[in-house]
Amino acid sequence: MTADARPEAAPVPAAPARGPHGSPRLAYLRYGAGKVGGAAVSLFAVLVTGFFLFRLIPGDPVKTMTGGRPVSAGQLAAYRAEFGLDLPLWEQFTDYCGKALTGDLGTSYQFRAPVTEKLTEALPPTLLLTGTAFVLYTALGIFLGTRSAWRHGRPADRLHTGLALTLYSLPSFWLGLLLIIVLGVGTGPVPGLFPTGGMESGEQEGLGYVLDVAHHLVLPVFTLVAVEYGQTLLVTRSALLDEMGEDYLTTARAKGLRDDLVRRRHAVPNALLPTVTLIFVNLGRTVIGVVLVETVFSWPGLGGLFYQALSVPDLPLVQGLFLFFAAAVIILNTLADLLYPLLDPRVGR
């Protein structure tokens, strides 16, 4: 075979074009690093804000700790020195920030115990309350939101939407007080059906204890669910309505799929993307909103502890709780930002 008859070498395929940010993985890492860096800056801003904000509260925490008993000026000075309140404000601030970065949030004035210890004690009741309410109002909001969107304009849709908007606009503490009056204390022919406060009766063990705690959970959980499910319903409904006009749903129907299957297998999964982000945001909002609900129902969690500390004011405990609540919101929002590009590749590219 001559050189001229030799077959030509196959052309080498060109490398796939890359976007201005390189590979998708690198783009996501840059996106995630920006979100995590922003969260770190926000946490530091919360640390600074919490220190100075609560020092504007009127009252002398040292005098409050004495319980109104007559004490000498020397004793008051000793208390201030014990808790570092005699130091200049800038020195208190640097000492607080340095210890907070190592996990030391100080010592509670009224409990004479580390703030982290009090947070650890009050956290399980709050997680029980918020976790139960969160699961219920998320499931209820998604279910009713999909049903309302698929039957939009019908009486059931108008009923669900109107009720959700009404309950969402109600203050949680007002609704809680109303439920205590109607279902706790009882009014007219309606007897008191549920406990008005606390987490347990203190007289049960085993299964009886579990049922007793569940009985005490009903009113505070109902309050949170009633106030919070509306937003999930409205967002799910709106997202699903946007999907219902897409061509792929028409194609699915043309293939002979039942309407229920079209909704469950095709429309709902794509419409849930905004709802997934909202779920994380709502969980952070619930952690903050539980302060009022726990106070109304005397629930022994972080919310009741915050109200108790604020009335002193117990500065280390208030600052620690404020940092915890803010950190929960920031971290959950950051997780939502990091998760969304995994669900929708168009985000973060």
Coordinates of C-alpha atoms in Angstrom, one line a residue:
M1 CA 0.0 0.0 0.0
T2 CA 1.4 3.4 -1.0
A3 CA 1.6 6.3 1.3
D4 CA -1.1 8.1 -0.6
A5 CA -3.5 5.2 -0.1
R6 CA -2.9 5.0 3.6
P7 CA -6.2 5.8 5.5
E8 CA -6.4 9.1 7.3
A9 CA -6.2 9.1 11.0
A10 CA -9.5 9.6 12.8
P11 CA -9.9 13.2 14.1
V12 CA -9.4 13.6 17.8
P13 CA -12.7 14.7 19.4
A14 CA -12.5 18.2 20.8
A15 CA -12.7 18.5 24.6
P16 CA -16.1 19.5 25.9
A17 CA -16.4 23.2 26.4
R18 CA -16.4 24.4 29.9
G19 CA -18.2 27.3 31.4
P20 CA -16.5 30.4 32.7
H21 CA -16.2 28.8 36.2
G22 CA -14.7 25.5 35.1
S23 CA -16.3 22.1 35.9
P24 CA -19.7 21.9 37.6
R25 CA -18.0 20.4 40.7
L26 CA -15.6 23.4 40.9
A27 CA -18.5 25.8 40.4
Y28 CA -20.5 24.2 43.2
L29 CA -17.5 24.3 45.5
R30 CA -17.0 28.0 44.8
Y31 CA -20.7 28.6 45.3
G32 CA -20.7 26.6 48.6
A33 CA -17.6 28.4 49.9
G34 CA -19.3 31.7 49.3
K35 CA -22.4 30.6 51.2
V36 CA -20.4 29.2 54.1
G37 CA -18.3 32.3 54.3
G38 CA -21.4 34.5 54.4
A39 CA -22.8 32.3 57.2
A40 CA -19.6 32.7 59.2
V41 CA -19.8 36.5 58.8
S42 CA -23.4 36.5 59.8
L43 CA -22.6 34.4 62.9
F44 CA -19.9 36.9 64.0
A45 CA -22.3 39.8 63.4
V46 CA -24.9 38.0 65.7
L47 CA -22.2 37.5 68.3
V48 CA -21.4 41.3 68.3
T49 CA -25.0 42.4 68.1
G50 CA -26.1 40.1 71.0
F51 CA -23.4 41.4 73.3
F52 CA -24.3 45.1 72.9
L53 CA -28.1 44.7 72.3
F54 CA -29.0 43.1 75.7
R55 CA -26.9 45.6 77.6
L56 CA -29.5 48.2 76.6
I57 CA -32.1 46.4 78.8
P58 CA -32.9 48.5 81.9
G59 CA -32.1 47.0 85.3
D60 CA -29.1 45.9 87.3
P61 CA -28.7 42.1 87.1
V62 CA -26.6 42.1 90.3
K63 CA -29.3 43.7 92.3
T64 CA -31.8 41.3 90.7
M65 CA -29.7 38.3 91.9
T66 CA -30.0 39.5 95.5
G67 CA -33.7 39.1 95.3
G68 CA -34.4 42.5 96.8
R69 CA -32.5 41.7 100.0
P70 CA -30.5 44.5 101.6
V71 CA -26.8 44.1 100.7
S72 CA -23.9 46.3 101.3
A73 CA -22.0 48.2 98.6
G74 CA -19.0 45.8 99.2
Q75 CA -21.2 42.8 98.5
L76 CA -22.5 44.3 95.3
A77 CA -19.0 45.1 94.2
A78 CA -17.9 41.5 94.9
Y79 CA -20.8 40.2 92.8
R80 CA -19.8 42.5 89.9
A81 CA -16.2 41.3 90.2
E82 CA -17.2 37.7 90.2
F83 CA -19.1 38.0 86.9
G84 CA -16.7 40.5 85.3
L85 CA -19.2 43.4 85.3
D86 CA -16.6 45.7 86.9
L87 CA -14.4 45.6 83.8
P88 CA -14.5 48.2 81.0
L89 CA -17.1 47.4 78.3
W90 CA -14.5 46.8 75.6
E91 CA -12.7 44.3 77.9
Q92 CA -15.9 42.5 78.6
F93 CA -16.6 42.3 74.9
T94 CA -13.2 40.9 73.9
D95 CA -13.4 38.4 76.8
Y96 CA -16.9 37.3 75.7
C97 CA -15.9 36.9 72.0
G98 CA -12.7 35.0 72.9
K99 CA -14.6 32.5 75.1
A100 CA -17.5 32.2 72.8
L101 CA -15.2 31.1 69.9
T102 CA -14.0 28.2 72.2
G103 CA -17.6 27.2 73.1
D104 CA -17.6 28.9 76.5
L105 CA -20.7 31.1 76.7
G106 CA -20.2 32.1 80.3
T107 CA -22.0 31.4 83.6
S108 CA -25.6 32.1 84.2
Y109 CA -26.2 34.8 86.9
Q110 CA -29.4 33.3 88.3
F111 CA -28.5 29.6 88.0
R112 CA -24.8 29.8 88.8
A113 CA -24.2 27.2 86.1
P114 CA -22.5 27.2 82.7
V115 CA -24.8 28.6 80.0
T116 CA -24.0 25.6 77.7
E117 CA -25.2 23.3 80.5
K118 CA -28.6 25.1 80.7
L119 CA -28.9 25.0 76.9
T120 CA -28.3 21.3 76.9
E121 CA -30.9 20.7 79.6
A122 CA -33.6 22.8 77.8
L123 CA -32.9 21.6 74.3
P124 CA -34.6 18.2 74.3
P125 CA -38.1 19.6 75.1
T126 CA -37.7 22.2 72.4
L127 CA -36.6 19.6 69.9
L128 CA -39.6 17.4 70.8
L129 CA -42.1 20.3 70.4
T130 CA -40.6 21.8 67.2
G131 CA -39.8 18.5 65.6
T132 CA -43.3 17.2 66.1
A133 CA -44.9 20.4 64.8
F134 CA -42.5 20.7 61.9
V135 CA -43.2 17.2 60.6
L136 CA -47.0 17.7 60.9
Y137 CA -47.3 21.1 59.3
T138 CA -44.9 20.3 56.5
A139 CA -46.8 17.1 55.6
L140 CA -50.1 18.9 55.9
G141 CA -49.0 21.9 53.9
I142 CA -47.6 19.8 51.0
F143 CA -50.7 17.6 50.9
L144 CA -53.2 20.4 50.9
G145 CA -51.1 22.5 48.6
T146 CA -51.0 19.8 45.9
R147 CA -54.7 19.1 46.3
S148 CA -55.6 22.8 46.1
A149 CA -53.5 23.4 43.0
W150 CA -54.8 20.4 41.1
R151 CA -58.3 21.6 41.9
H152 CA -57.7 25.3 41.8
G153 CA -60.7 27.5 41.6
R154 CA -63.0 25.0 43.2
P155 CA -64.7 25.5 46.6
A156 CA -62.2 23.2 48.4
D157 CA -59.3 25.2 47.0
R158 CA -60.8 28.5 48.1
L159 CA -61.6 27.1 51.5
H160 CA -58.0 25.7 52.1
T161 CA -56.4 28.9 50.8
G162 CA -58.5 31.3 52.8
L163 CA -58.1 29.3 56.0
A164 CA -54.4 29.0 55.5
L165 CA -54.0 32.8 55.0
T166 CA -56.2 33.5 58.0
L167 CA -54.3 31.2 60.4
Y168 CA -50.9 32.3 59.0
S169 CA -51.7 35.9 59.9
L170 CA -52.6 35.1 63.5
P171 CA -50.0 35.7 66.3
S172 CA -49.0 32.4 67.7
F173 CA -49.2 33.6 71.3
W174 CA -52.8 34.9 70.8
L175 CA -53.9 31.6 69.3
G176 CA -52.2 29.7 72.1
L177 CA -54.1 31.7 74.7
L178 CA -57.3 31.2 72.9
L179 CA -56.8 27.4 72.8
I180 CA -56.0 27.4 76.5
I181 CA -59.2 29.2 77.3
V182 CA -61.4 27.0 75.0
L183 CA -59.7 23.5 75.2
G184 CA -57.6 23.8 78.3
V185 CA -59.7 25.6 80.9
G186 CA -63.0 25.0 79.2
T187 CA -65.8 27.4 78.3
G188 CA -69.5 27.0 78.4
P189 CA -70.5 23.4 77.5
V190 CA -67.0 22.6 76.4
P191 CA -65.0 21.1 79.2
G192 CA -61.2 21.4 79.7
L193 CA -59.7 18.6 77.6
F194 CA -56.0 19.3 77.7
P195 CA -53.4 20.5 80.2
T196 CA -52.8 24.2 80.1
G197 CA -49.1 24.1 80.8
G198 CA -46.0 22.1 81.5
M199 CA -44.6 19.0 79.8
E200 CA -45.7 16.3 82.2
S201 CA -47.8 15.6 85.3
G202 CA -44.9 14.0 87.1
E203 CA -47.0 11.0 88.2
Q204 CA -46.5 8.5 85.3
E205 CA -43.8 6.0 84.2
G206 CA -43.2 4.0 81.1
L207 CA -46.0 4.1 78.5
G208 CA -48.1 6.2 80.9
Y209 CA -45.3 8.8 80.8
V210 CA -45.2 8.8 77.0
L211 CA -49.0 9.3 76.8
D212 CA -48.8 12.0 79.4
V213 CA -46.2 14.0 77.5
A214 CA -48.2 13.5 74.3
H215 CA -51.3 14.8 76.1
H216 CA -49.4 17.9 77.1
L217 CA -48.0 18.3 73.5
V218 CA -51.4 18.6 71.9
L219 CA -52.1 22.3 72.4
P220 CA -48.6 23.8 71.7
V221 CA -48.2 21.5 68.7
F222 CA -51.6 22.5 67.3
T223 CA -50.7 26.1 67.8
L224 CA -47.5 25.8 65.8
V225 CA -49.1 23.7 63.1
A226 CA -52.0 26.0 62.6
V227 CA -49.8 29.1 62.3
E228 CA -47.1 27.6 60.1
Y229 CA -48.7 25.1 57.7
G230 CA -50.2 27.9 55.6
Q231 CA -46.9 29.1 54.1
T232 CA -46.0 25.6 52.9
L233 CA -49.5 25.2 51.4
L234 CA -49.3 28.5 49.5
V235 CA -45.8 27.9 48.1
T236 CA -46.5 24.3 47.1
R237 CA -49.8 25.4 45.5
S238 CA -48.1 28.2 43.5
A239 CA -45.2 26.1 42.4
L240 CA -47.5 23.3 41.2
L241 CA -49.8 25.8 39.3
D242 CA -46.7 26.9 37.4
E243 CA -45.9 23.3 36.5
M244 CA -49.4 22.4 35.3
G245 CA -49.1 24.3 32.0
E246 CA -45.8 22.5 31.0
D247 CA -45.7 20.4 27.8
Y248 CA -44.4 17.3 29.6
L249 CA -47.6 16.9 31.5
T250 CA -49.6 17.1 28.3
T251 CA -47.4 14.4 26.9
A252 CA -47.9 12.2 30.0
R253 CA -51.6 12.5 29.6
A254 CA -51.4 11.7 25.9
K255 CA -49.7 8.4 26.8
G256 CA -52.8 7.4 28.7
L257 CA -51.6 8.0 32.3
R258 CA -54.3 8.6 34.9
D259 CA -54.6 12.1 36.2
D260 CA -53.6 11.0 39.6
L261 CA -50.4 9.4 38.3
V262 CA -49.5 12.5 36.3
R263 CA -49.8 14.6 39.4
R264 CA -47.8 12.3 41.7
R265 CA -45.1 11.1 39.4
H266 CA -44.4 14.1 37.2
A267 CA -45.9 17.4 38.4
V268 CA -45.4 17.2 42.2
P269 CA -41.7 16.2 42.2
N270 CA -40.7 19.1 40.0
A271 CA -43.0 21.5 41.9
L272 CA -41.4 20.6 45.3
L273 CA -38.1 22.3 44.6
P274 CA -39.1 25.7 46.1
T275 CA -40.8 23.8 48.9
V276 CA -37.6 22.0 49.8
T277 CA -35.9 25.4 50.4
L278 CA -38.9 26.6 52.3
I279 CA -38.7 23.6 54.6
F280 CA -35.3 24.6 55.9
V281 CA -36.3 28.2 56.3
N282 CA -39.5 27.2 58.1
L283 CA -37.6 25.0 60.5
G284 CA -35.4 27.9 61.5
R285 CA -38.4 30.2 61.9
T286 CA -40.1 27.5 64.1
V287 CA -37.1 27.4 66.4
I288 CA -37.5 31.2 66.9
G289 CA -41.3 31.2 67.0
V290 CA -41.3 28.6 69.7
V291 CA -40.2 31.2 72.2
L292 CA -43.7 32.7 72.5
V293 CA -45.5 29.3 72.3
E294 CA -43.3 27.8 75.1
T295 CA -43.8 30.9 77.2
V296 CA -47.6 30.7 76.8
F297 CA -47.8 27.0 77.6
S298 CA -45.0 27.0 80.3
W299 CA -43.1 24.4 78.2
P300 CA -39.7 23.7 79.8
G301 CA -37.6 24.4 76.7
L302 CA -35.3 27.0 75.3
G303 CA -38.2 29.5 74.7
G304 CA -39.3 29.5 78.3
L305 CA -35.7 29.7 79.4
F306 CA -35.1 32.7 77.2
Y307 CA -38.1 34.5 78.7
Q308 CA -37.0 33.7 82.2
A309 CA -33.4 34.9 81.5
L310 CA -34.7 38.1 79.8
S311 CA -36.7 39.1 82.9
V312 CA -33.6 39.3 85.2
P313 CA -31.7 40.2 82.8
D314 CA -29.3 37.2 82.9
L315 CA -26.9 38.5 80.3
P316 CA -24.8 35.4 79.6
L317 CA -27.8 33.2 79.3
V318 CA -29.7 35.7 77.1
Q319 CA -26.7 36.1 74.9
G320 CA -26.2 32.3 74.6
L321 CA -29.8 31.7 73.7
F322 CA -29.8 34.6 71.2
L323 CA -26.7 33.2 69.6
F324 CA -28.2 29.7 69.5
F325 CA -31.5 30.8 67.9
A326 CA -29.7 33.0 65.3
A327 CA -27.2 30.2 64.6
A328 CA -30.0 27.7 64.0
V329 CA -31.6 30.0 61.4
I330 CA -28.3 30.8 59.7
I331 CA -27.2 27.2 59.5
L332 CA -30.5 25.9 58.2
N333 CA -30.7 28.7 55.6
T334 CA -27.1 27.8 54.5
L335 CA -28.0 24.1 54.2
A336 CA -31.0 25.1 52.0
D337 CA -28.6 27.2 49.8
L338 CA -26.2 24.2 49.6
L339 CA -28.9 21.7 48.8
Y340 CA -30.8 23.6 46.2
P341 CA -28.1 23.4 43.4
L342 CA -28.1 19.6 43.9
L343 CA -31.8 19.6 43.2
D344 CA -31.7 22.2 40.4
P345 CA -28.4 22.4 38.6
R346 CA -29.2 25.8 37.2
V347 CA -28.6 27.3 40.6
G348 CA -25.0 28.2 41.5
R349 CA -23.6 27.8 38.0

